[in-house]
Amino acid sequence: MDIQEFDRVYNDHKELVWRLVTRYVAGQQDREDLFQEVFLKIHQALPKFRGESALETWLYRITVNTAINYVKKQQRYRLFHQLLAGLRFEEAIPTSDVEATNLLKPLEKLNPRQRTVLLLADVEERKLEEIGAMLRLPVGTVKSNLSRAREIIKKELKRNGGL
Amino acid sequence: MADYNGYVSGLKKSIAGPDYDRLYRVIQTKAVPRPVWPTALSLAGALAVCLIGFALNYDFEPGANSETVASYLNEGTAINGNELMSYVFQE
């Protein structure tokens, strides 16, 4: 692969990827790990990128999919450690970034698709058609996921007194 | 609705970026696949040394140790005058 091409993608989109990554995981170490994972995937996949979609759409797709998998992996890992802590084999993992964790907590009530749609539509302010292209979903599905996600978050905020 | 908008604004706040240059170097190191052959070669070498050592030290001659009871079974001819055998088979 042309190393200059990867350098260009990295330099032009590192902030975008970082921004997305921070909305999926809390804690600097986890964020940096996920950031690296995303760019390793991009490094692997860039030679196969044929430009069927816009580069940014493609990057969003890779970032979002990698983030979803990372969160799932993290949840399994935390569950395992909570189980061990419950059995008093070890201490529970402390969460380093409390503020960020609290902010991301309501998002954990959403399924991966709802979470992604909400982040892309309301936080990243992307158009529904664009999100559809990123996630390979019909616009109708994006819309229904978005309204359901908003409902769940509002309910969650009400329950927790607005955070 | 105010709550929701406030929450989304919180999510929109950008978080200070990491040291991008350091992360770039880490990514480059991980992206270049490490060659497998040095590990494979060293494992094969260690295995070869073990096999050669075994072959040089192992006594392949059957019944070479006539002091053992089992060697009696492998002997083509009767073992006479062996202290151990005499002790085992003495009446």
PDB file of C-alpha atoms in Angstrom:
ATOM      1  CA  MET A   1       0.000   0.000   0.000  1.00  0.00           C
ATOM      2  CA  ASP A   2       1.085   3.516  -0.689  1.00  0.00           C
ATOM      3  CA  ILE A   3       2.262   4.717   2.709  1.00  0.00           C
ATOM      4  CA  GLN A   4       1.681   8.329   1.714  1.00  0.00           C
ATOM      5  CA  GLU A   5      -1.965   7.542   1.092  1.00  0.00           C
ATOM      6  CA  PHE A   6      -2.359   6.192   4.616  1.00  0.00           C
ATOM      7  CA  ASP A   7      -0.490   9.210   5.999  1.00  0.00           C
ATOM      8  CA  ARG A   8      -2.867  11.518   4.173  1.00  0.00           C
ATOM      9  CA  VAL A   9      -5.941   9.679   5.485  1.00  0.00           C
ATOM     10  CA  TYR A  10      -4.479   9.711   8.998  1.00  0.00           C
ATOM     11  CA  ASN A  11      -3.652  13.408   8.968  1.00  0.00           C
ATOM     12  CA  ASP A  12      -6.941  14.469   7.415  1.00  0.00           C
ATOM     13  CA  HIS A  13      -9.225  12.328   9.559  1.00  0.00           C
ATOM     14  CA  LYS A  14      -7.529  11.687  12.880  1.00  0.00           C
ATOM     15  CA  GLU A  15      -9.674  14.305  14.656  1.00  0.00           C
ATOM     16  CA  LEU A  16     -12.873  12.882  13.197  1.00  0.00           C
ATOM     17  CA  VAL A  17     -11.983   9.363  14.329  1.00  0.00           C
ATOM     18  CA  TRP A  18     -10.943  10.601  17.778  1.00  0.00           C
ATOM     19  CA  ARG A  19     -14.191  12.516  18.183  1.00  0.00           C
ATOM     20  CA  LEU A  20     -16.240   9.425  17.349  1.00  0.00           C
ATOM     21  CA  VAL A  21     -14.134   7.193  19.554  1.00  0.00           C
ATOM     22  CA  THR A  22     -14.700   9.458  22.586  1.00  0.00           C
ATOM     23  CA  ARG A  23     -18.446   8.988  22.192  1.00  0.00           C
ATOM     24  CA  TYR A  24     -18.209   5.244  22.465  1.00  0.00           C
ATOM     25  CA  VAL A  25     -15.718   4.686  25.278  1.00  0.00           C
ATOM     26  CA  ALA A  26     -14.654   6.550  28.388  1.00  0.00           C
ATOM     27  CA  GLY A  27     -11.132   6.593  29.757  1.00  0.00           C
ATOM     28  CA  GLN A  28      -8.047   7.776  27.905  1.00  0.00           C
ATOM     29  CA  GLN A  29      -6.433   4.340  27.597  1.00  0.00           C
ATOM     30  CA  ASP A  30      -9.532   2.703  26.115  1.00  0.00           C
ATOM     31  CA  ARG A  31      -9.959   5.612  23.731  1.00  0.00           C
ATOM     32  CA  GLU A  32      -6.384   5.382  22.528  1.00  0.00           C
ATOM     33  CA  ASP A  33      -6.679   1.606  22.125  1.00  0.00           C
ATOM     34  CA  LEU A  34      -9.843   1.963  20.082  1.00  0.00           C
ATOM     35  CA  PHE A  35      -8.313   4.779  18.021  1.00  0.00           C
ATOM     36  CA  GLN A  36      -5.367   2.537  17.159  1.00  0.00           C
ATOM     37  CA  GLU A  37      -7.666  -0.361  16.320  1.00  0.00           C
ATOM     38  CA  VAL A  38      -9.657   1.831  13.932  1.00  0.00           C
ATOM     39  CA  PHE A  39      -6.558   3.024  12.094  1.00  0.00           C
ATOM     40  CA  LEU A  40      -5.139  -0.495  11.908  1.00  0.00           C
ATOM     41  CA  LYS A  41      -8.387  -1.556  10.203  1.00  0.00           C
ATOM     42  CA  ILE A  42      -8.123   1.428   7.864  1.00  0.00           C
ATOM     43  CA  HIS A  43      -4.507   0.506   7.108  1.00  0.00           C
ATOM     44  CA  GLN A  44      -5.599  -3.029   6.235  1.00  0.00           C
ATOM     45  CA  ALA A  45      -8.638  -2.027   4.212  1.00  0.00           C
ATOM     46  CA  LEU A  46      -7.338   1.034   2.373  1.00  0.00           C
ATOM     47  CA  PRO A  47      -5.833  -0.905  -0.562  1.00  0.00           C
ATOM     48  CA  LYS A  48      -9.267  -2.470  -1.144  1.00  0.00           C
ATOM     49  CA  PHE A  49     -11.111   0.843  -1.020  1.00  0.00           C
ATOM     50  CA  ARG A  50     -12.496   1.358  -4.506  1.00  0.00           C
ATOM     51  CA  GLY A  51     -14.188   4.671  -3.950  1.00  0.00           C
ATOM     52  CA  GLU A  52     -17.732   3.299  -4.294  1.00  0.00           C
ATOM     53  CA  SER A  53     -18.707   5.579  -1.421  1.00  0.00           C
ATOM     54  CA  ALA A  54     -17.163   8.815  -0.226  1.00  0.00           C
ATOM     55  CA  LEU A  55     -13.971   8.300   1.778  1.00  0.00           C
ATOM     56  CA  GLU A  56     -15.527   9.944   4.819  1.00  0.00           C
ATOM     57  CA  THR A  57     -18.583   7.673   4.674  1.00  0.00           C
ATOM     58  CA  TRP A  58     -16.266   4.672   4.469  1.00  0.00           C
ATOM     59  CA  LEU A  59     -14.223   5.931   7.427  1.00  0.00           C
ATOM     60  CA  TYR A  60     -17.345   6.507   9.496  1.00  0.00           C
ATOM     61  CA  ARG A  61     -18.469   2.954   8.729  1.00  0.00           C
ATOM     62  CA  ILE A  62     -15.132   1.433   9.776  1.00  0.00           C
ATOM     63  CA  THR A  63     -14.945   3.562  12.929  1.00  0.00           C
ATOM     64  CA  VAL A  64     -18.497   2.843  14.007  1.00  0.00           C
ATOM     65  CA  ASN A  65     -18.233  -0.919  13.386  1.00  0.00           C
ATOM     66  CA  THR A  66     -14.909  -1.151  15.196  1.00  0.00           C
ATOM     67  CA  ALA A  67     -16.290   0.902  18.102  1.00  0.00           C
ATOM     68  CA  ILE A  68     -19.379  -1.301  18.417  1.00  0.00           C
ATOM     69  CA  ASN A  69     -17.230  -4.432  18.526  1.00  0.00           C
ATOM     70  CA  TYR A  70     -14.870  -2.813  21.005  1.00  0.00           C
ATOM     71  CA  VAL A  71     -17.738  -1.861  23.329  1.00  0.00           C
ATOM     72  CA  LYS A  72     -19.140  -5.406  23.167  1.00  0.00           C
ATOM     73  CA  LYS A  73     -15.708  -6.839  23.977  1.00  0.00           C
ATOM     74  CA  GLN A  74     -15.333  -4.361  26.838  1.00  0.00           C
ATOM     75  CA  GLN A  75     -18.749  -5.270  28.265  1.00  0.00           C
ATOM     76  CA  ARG A  76     -17.851  -8.973  28.250  1.00  0.00           C
ATOM     77  CA  TYR A  77     -14.529  -8.179  29.907  1.00  0.00           C
ATOM     78  CA  ARG A  78     -16.176  -6.044  32.611  1.00  0.00           C
ATOM     79  CA  LEU A  79     -18.829  -8.675  33.260  1.00  0.00           C
ATOM     80  CA  PHE A  80     -16.133 -11.298  33.719  1.00  0.00           C
ATOM     81  CA  HIS A  81     -14.217  -9.087  36.149  1.00  0.00           C
ATOM     82  CA  GLN A  82     -17.367  -8.194  38.080  1.00  0.00           C
ATOM     83  CA  LEU A  83     -18.022 -11.894  38.401  1.00  0.00           C
ATOM     84  CA  LEU A  84     -14.511 -12.459  39.732  1.00  0.00           C
ATOM     85  CA  ALA A  85     -14.866  -9.480  42.067  1.00  0.00           C
ATOM     86  CA  GLY A  86     -18.171 -10.933  43.288  1.00  0.00           C
ATOM     87  CA  LEU A  87     -16.388 -14.164  44.067  1.00  0.00           C
ATOM     88  CA  ARG A  88     -13.695 -12.047  45.768  1.00  0.00           C
ATOM     89  CA  PHE A  89     -10.973 -13.305  43.474  1.00  0.00           C
ATOM     90  CA  GLU A  90     -10.057  -9.754  42.590  1.00  0.00           C
ATOM     91  CA  GLU A  91     -10.990  -6.100  42.965  1.00  0.00           C
ATOM     92  CA  ALA A  92     -13.543  -4.557  40.601  1.00  0.00           C
ATOM     93  CA  ILE A  93     -11.956  -2.454  37.857  1.00  0.00           C
ATOM     94  CA  PRO A  94     -12.079   1.200  38.880  1.00  0.00           C
ATOM     95  CA  THR A  95     -13.374   3.613  36.277  1.00  0.00           C
ATOM     96  CA  SER A  96     -10.867   6.372  35.737  1.00  0.00           C
ATOM     97  CA  ASP A  97     -12.927   9.015  33.993  1.00  0.00           C
ATOM     98  CA  VAL A  98     -16.089   9.363  36.063  1.00  0.00           C
ATOM     99  CA  GLU A  99     -17.524  12.363  34.215  1.00  0.00           C
ATOM    100  CA  ALA A 100     -17.113  10.757  30.801  1.00  0.00           C
ATOM    101  CA  THR A 101     -18.518   7.477  32.082  1.00  0.00           C
ATOM    102  CA  ASN A 102     -21.623   9.213  33.433  1.00  0.00           C
ATOM    103  CA  LEU A 103     -22.127  10.986  30.146  1.00  0.00           C
ATOM    104  CA  LEU A 104     -21.940   7.752  28.187  1.00  0.00           C
ATOM    105  CA  LYS A 105     -24.069   5.750  30.613  1.00  0.00           C
ATOM    106  CA  PRO A 106     -27.496   6.572  29.105  1.00  0.00           C
ATOM    107  CA  LEU A 107     -26.157   5.496  25.706  1.00  0.00           C
ATOM    108  CA  GLU A 108     -25.589   2.026  27.115  1.00  0.00           C
ATOM    109  CA  LYS A 109     -29.364   1.608  27.254  1.00  0.00           C
ATOM    110  CA  LEU A 110     -29.475   1.683  23.456  1.00  0.00           C
ATOM    111  CA  ASN A 111     -28.665  -1.186  21.172  1.00  0.00           C
ATOM    112  CA  PRO A 112     -25.585  -0.660  18.948  1.00  0.00           C
ATOM    113  CA  ARG A 113     -27.632   0.456  15.953  1.00  0.00           C
ATOM    114  CA  GLN A 114     -29.757   2.953  17.910  1.00  0.00           C
ATOM    115  CA  ARG A 115     -26.665   4.331  19.612  1.00  0.00           C
ATOM    116  CA  THR A 116     -24.852   4.814  16.320  1.00  0.00           C
ATOM    117  CA  VAL A 117     -27.832   6.429  14.605  1.00  0.00           C
ATOM    118  CA  LEU A 118     -28.359   8.831  17.503  1.00  0.00           C
ATOM    119  CA  LEU A 119     -24.679   9.787  17.668  1.00  0.00           C
ATOM    120  CA  LEU A 120     -24.448  10.344  13.936  1.00  0.00           C
ATOM    121  CA  ALA A 121     -27.734  12.232  13.604  1.00  0.00           C
ATOM    122  CA  ASP A 122     -27.871  14.373  16.752  1.00  0.00           C
ATOM    123  CA  VAL A 123     -24.249  14.706  17.793  1.00  0.00           C
ATOM    124  CA  GLU A 124     -22.412  14.550  14.461  1.00  0.00           C
ATOM    125  CA  GLU A 125     -25.367  16.231  12.720  1.00  0.00           C
ATOM    126  CA  ARG A 126     -25.251  13.984   9.684  1.00  0.00           C
ATOM    127  CA  LYS A 127     -28.167  13.730   7.274  1.00  0.00           C
ATOM    128  CA  LEU A 128     -30.364  10.655   7.497  1.00  0.00           C
ATOM    129  CA  GLU A 129     -29.525   9.670   3.902  1.00  0.00           C
ATOM    130  CA  GLU A 130     -25.834   9.837   4.730  1.00  0.00           C
ATOM    131  CA  ILE A 131     -26.326   7.690   7.826  1.00  0.00           C
ATOM    132  CA  GLY A 132     -28.261   5.209   5.725  1.00  0.00           C
ATOM    133  CA  ALA A 133     -25.318   4.999   3.336  1.00  0.00           C
ATOM    134  CA  MET A 134     -22.820   4.625   6.185  1.00  0.00           C
ATOM    135  CA  LEU A 135     -24.724   1.860   7.913  1.00  0.00           C
ATOM    136  CA  ARG A 136     -26.175   0.355   4.727  1.00  0.00           C
ATOM    137  CA  LEU A 137     -29.716   0.863   6.013  1.00  0.00           C
ATOM    138  CA  PRO A 138     -32.855   2.268   4.385  1.00  0.00           C
ATOM    139  CA  VAL A 139     -33.693   5.819   5.483  1.00  0.00           C
ATOM    140  CA  GLY A 140     -36.960   4.600   7.047  1.00  0.00           C
ATOM    141  CA  THR A 141     -35.032   2.246   9.336  1.00  0.00           C
ATOM    142  CA  VAL A 142     -32.639   5.054  10.289  1.00  0.00           C
ATOM    143  CA  LYS A 143     -35.594   7.286  11.164  1.00  0.00           C
ATOM    144  CA  SER A 144     -37.350   4.685  13.300  1.00  0.00           C
ATOM    145  CA  ASN A 145     -34.123   3.836  15.122  1.00  0.00           C
ATOM    146  CA  LEU A 146     -33.470   7.506  15.785  1.00  0.00           C
ATOM    147  CA  SER A 147     -36.887   8.233  17.251  1.00  0.00           C
ATOM    148  CA  ARG A 148     -36.745   5.103  19.422  1.00  0.00           C
ATOM    149  CA  ALA A 149     -33.234   6.042  20.607  1.00  0.00           C
ATOM    150  CA  ARG A 150     -34.323   9.583  21.510  1.00  0.00           C
ATOM    151  CA  GLU A 151     -37.286   8.207  23.458  1.00  0.00           C
ATOM    152  CA  ILE A 152     -35.077   5.843  25.455  1.00  0.00           C
ATOM    153  CA  ILE A 153     -32.519   8.548  26.262  1.00  0.00           C
ATOM    154  CA  LYS A 154     -35.198  11.028  27.354  1.00  0.00           C
ATOM    155  CA  LYS A 155     -36.728   8.392  29.610  1.00  0.00           C
ATOM    156  CA  GLU A 156     -33.297   7.587  31.012  1.00  0.00           C
ATOM    157  CA  LEU A 157     -32.495  11.264  31.640  1.00  0.00           C
ATOM    158  CA  LYS A 158     -35.795  11.727  33.424  1.00  0.00           C
ATOM    159  CA  ARG A 159     -35.114   8.692  35.589  1.00  0.00           C
ATOM    160  CA  ASN A 160     -31.659   9.994  36.535  1.00  0.00           C
ATOM    161  CA  GLY A 161     -32.777  13.603  37.037  1.00  0.00           C
ATOM    162  CA  GLY A 162     -31.155  14.908  33.853  1.00  0.00           C
ATOM    163  CA  LEU A 163     -27.626  13.777  34.879  1.00  0.00           C
TER     164      LEU A 163
ATOM    165  CA  MET B   1     -36.690  18.289  25.714  1.00  0.00           C
ATOM    166  CA  ALA B   2     -34.354  20.797  27.404  1.00  0.00           C
ATOM    167  CA  ASP B   3     -32.765  17.919  29.217  1.00  0.00           C
ATOM    168  CA  TYR B   4     -32.207  16.020  26.002  1.00  0.00           C
ATOM    169  CA  ASN B   5     -30.692  19.017  24.223  1.00  0.00           C
ATOM    170  CA  GLY B   6     -28.412  19.654  27.188  1.00  0.00           C
ATOM    171  CA  TYR B   7     -27.330  16.035  27.129  1.00  0.00           C
ATOM    172  CA  VAL B   8     -26.559  16.155  23.403  1.00  0.00           C
ATOM    173  CA  SER B   9     -24.576  19.384  23.922  1.00  0.00           C
ATOM    174  CA  GLY B  10     -22.553  17.555  26.559  1.00  0.00           C
ATOM    175  CA  LEU B  11     -21.794  14.818  24.056  1.00  0.00           C
ATOM    176  CA  LYS B  12     -20.814  17.366  21.430  1.00  0.00           C
ATOM    177  CA  LYS B  13     -18.123  18.904  23.629  1.00  0.00           C
ATOM    178  CA  SER B  14     -14.835  17.947  22.070  1.00  0.00           C
ATOM    179  CA  ILE B  15     -12.374  16.103  24.212  1.00  0.00           C
ATOM    180  CA  ALA B  16      -8.709  17.063  23.976  1.00  0.00           C
ATOM    181  CA  GLY B  17      -6.975  14.918  21.399  1.00  0.00           C
ATOM    182  CA  PRO B  18      -4.205  12.488  22.250  1.00  0.00           C
ATOM    183  CA  ASP B  19      -0.585  12.714  21.120  1.00  0.00           C
ATOM    184  CA  TYR B  20      -1.349  11.881  17.487  1.00  0.00           C
ATOM    185  CA  ASP B  21       2.311  11.506  16.508  1.00  0.00           C
ATOM    186  CA  ARG B  22       2.946   8.925  19.216  1.00  0.00           C
ATOM    187  CA  LEU B  23      -0.192   6.990  18.231  1.00  0.00           C
ATOM    188  CA  TYR B  24       0.834   7.169  14.573  1.00  0.00           C
ATOM    189  CA  ARG B  25       4.168   5.521  15.417  1.00  0.00           C
ATOM    190  CA  VAL B  26       2.418   2.771  17.400  1.00  0.00           C
ATOM    191  CA  ILE B  27       0.008   2.140  14.530  1.00  0.00           C
ATOM    192  CA  GLN B  28       2.868   1.935  12.028  1.00  0.00           C
ATOM    193  CA  THR B  29       4.704  -0.581  14.222  1.00  0.00           C
ATOM    194  CA  LYS B  30       1.611  -2.751  14.562  1.00  0.00           C
ATOM    195  CA  ALA B  31       0.610  -2.414  10.914  1.00  0.00           C
ATOM    196  CA  VAL B  32       3.848  -3.835   9.529  1.00  0.00           C
ATOM    197  CA  PRO B  33       3.481  -7.615   9.850  1.00  0.00           C
ATOM    198  CA  ARG B  34       6.358  -9.219  11.716  1.00  0.00           C
ATOM    199  CA  PRO B  35       8.037 -12.041   9.774  1.00  0.00           C
ATOM    200  CA  VAL B  36       7.185 -15.476  11.159  1.00  0.00           C
ATOM    201  CA  TRP B  37      10.322 -17.274   9.996  1.00  0.00           C
ATOM    202  CA  PRO B  38      12.766 -16.226  12.791  1.00  0.00           C
ATOM    203  CA  THR B  39      10.503 -17.807  15.416  1.00  0.00           C
ATOM    204  CA  ALA B  40       9.840 -20.877  13.286  1.00  0.00           C
ATOM    205  CA  LEU B  41      13.549 -21.240  12.508  1.00  0.00           C
ATOM    206  CA  SER B  42      14.611 -21.000  16.152  1.00  0.00           C
ATOM    207  CA  LEU B  43      11.965 -23.554  17.177  1.00  0.00           C
ATOM    208  CA  ALA B  44      13.099 -25.952  14.444  1.00  0.00           C
ATOM    209  CA  GLY B  45      16.736 -25.456  15.529  1.00  0.00           C
ATOM    210  CA  ALA B  46      15.939 -26.208  19.165  1.00  0.00           C
ATOM    211  CA  LEU B  47      14.017 -29.327  18.134  1.00  0.00           C
ATOM    212  CA  ALA B  48      16.925 -30.498  15.947  1.00  0.00           C
ATOM    213  CA  VAL B  49      19.412 -30.041  18.830  1.00  0.00           C
ATOM    214  CA  CYS B  50      17.143 -32.080  21.117  1.00  0.00           C
ATOM    215  CA  LEU B  51      16.806 -34.876  18.544  1.00  0.00           C
ATOM    216  CA  ILE B  52      20.557 -35.017  17.886  1.00  0.00           C
ATOM    217  CA  GLY B  53      21.274 -35.029  21.632  1.00  0.00           C
ATOM    218  CA  PHE B  54      18.783 -37.844  22.147  1.00  0.00           C
ATOM    219  CA  ALA B  55      20.205 -39.869  19.256  1.00  0.00           C
ATOM    220  CA  LEU B  56      23.786 -39.498  20.526  1.00  0.00           C
ATOM    221  CA  ASN B  57      22.996 -40.417  24.100  1.00  0.00           C
ATOM    222  CA  TYR B  58      20.416 -43.131  23.683  1.00  0.00           C
ATOM    223  CA  ASP B  59      21.741 -46.654  23.810  1.00  0.00           C
ATOM    224  CA  PHE B  60      19.980 -48.445  21.006  1.00  0.00           C
ATOM    225  CA  GLU B  61      21.591 -51.868  21.667  1.00  0.00           C
ATOM    226  CA  PRO B  62      18.856 -54.156  23.047  1.00  0.00           C
ATOM    227  CA  GLY B  63      19.669 -55.889  26.274  1.00  0.00           C
ATOM    228  CA  ALA B  64      22.791 -53.793  26.755  1.00  0.00           C
ATOM    229  CA  ASN B  65      22.149 -53.554  30.457  1.00  0.00           C
ATOM    230  CA  SER B  66      22.220 -57.160  31.510  1.00  0.00           C
ATOM    231  CA  GLU B  67      21.727 -56.178  35.126  1.00  0.00           C
ATOM    232  CA  THR B  68      18.001 -55.577  34.632  1.00  0.00           C
ATOM    233  CA  VAL B  69      15.452 -58.318  35.011  1.00  0.00           C
ATOM    234  CA  ALA B  70      13.779 -57.351  31.717  1.00  0.00           C
ATOM    235  CA  SER B  71      16.999 -57.986  29.802  1.00  0.00           C
ATOM    236  CA  TYR B  72      16.629 -61.629  30.701  1.00  0.00           C
ATOM    237  CA  LEU B  73      13.556 -61.793  28.515  1.00  0.00           C
ATOM    238  CA  ASN B  74      15.401 -60.315  25.544  1.00  0.00           C
ATOM    239  CA  GLU B  75      18.441 -62.492  25.770  1.00  0.00           C
ATOM    240  CA  GLY B  76      18.776 -65.154  23.090  1.00  0.00           C
ATOM    241  CA  THR B  77      20.894 -67.348  25.338  1.00  0.00           C
ATOM    242  CA  ALA B  78      20.637 -68.149  28.995  1.00  0.00           C
ATOM    243  CA  ILE B  79      22.350 -65.781  31.358  1.00  0.00           C
ATOM    244  CA  ASN B  80      24.465 -67.771  33.678  1.00  0.00           C
ATOM    245  CA  GLY B  81      26.595 -66.479  36.414  1.00  0.00           C
ATOM    246  CA  ASN B  82      24.846 -63.114  36.658  1.00  0.00           C
ATOM    247  CA  GLU B  83      24.438 -62.164  40.335  1.00  0.00           C
ATOM    248  CA  LEU B  84      21.101 -60.453  39.952  1.00  0.00           C
ATOM    249  CA  MET B  85      19.611 -63.231  37.833  1.00  0.00           C
ATOM    250  CA  SER B  86      20.861 -65.879  40.179  1.00  0.00           C
ATOM    251  CA  TYR B  87      19.276 -64.043  43.092  1.00  0.00           C
ATOM    252  CA  VAL B  88      15.951 -63.675  41.278  1.00  0.00           C
ATOM    253  CA  PHE B  89      15.734 -67.228  40.110  1.00  0.00           C
ATOM    254  CA  GLN B  90      17.353 -68.971  43.021  1.00  0.00           C
ATOM    255  CA  GLU B  91      15.241 -71.697  44.473  1.00  0.00           C
TER     256      GLU B  91
END
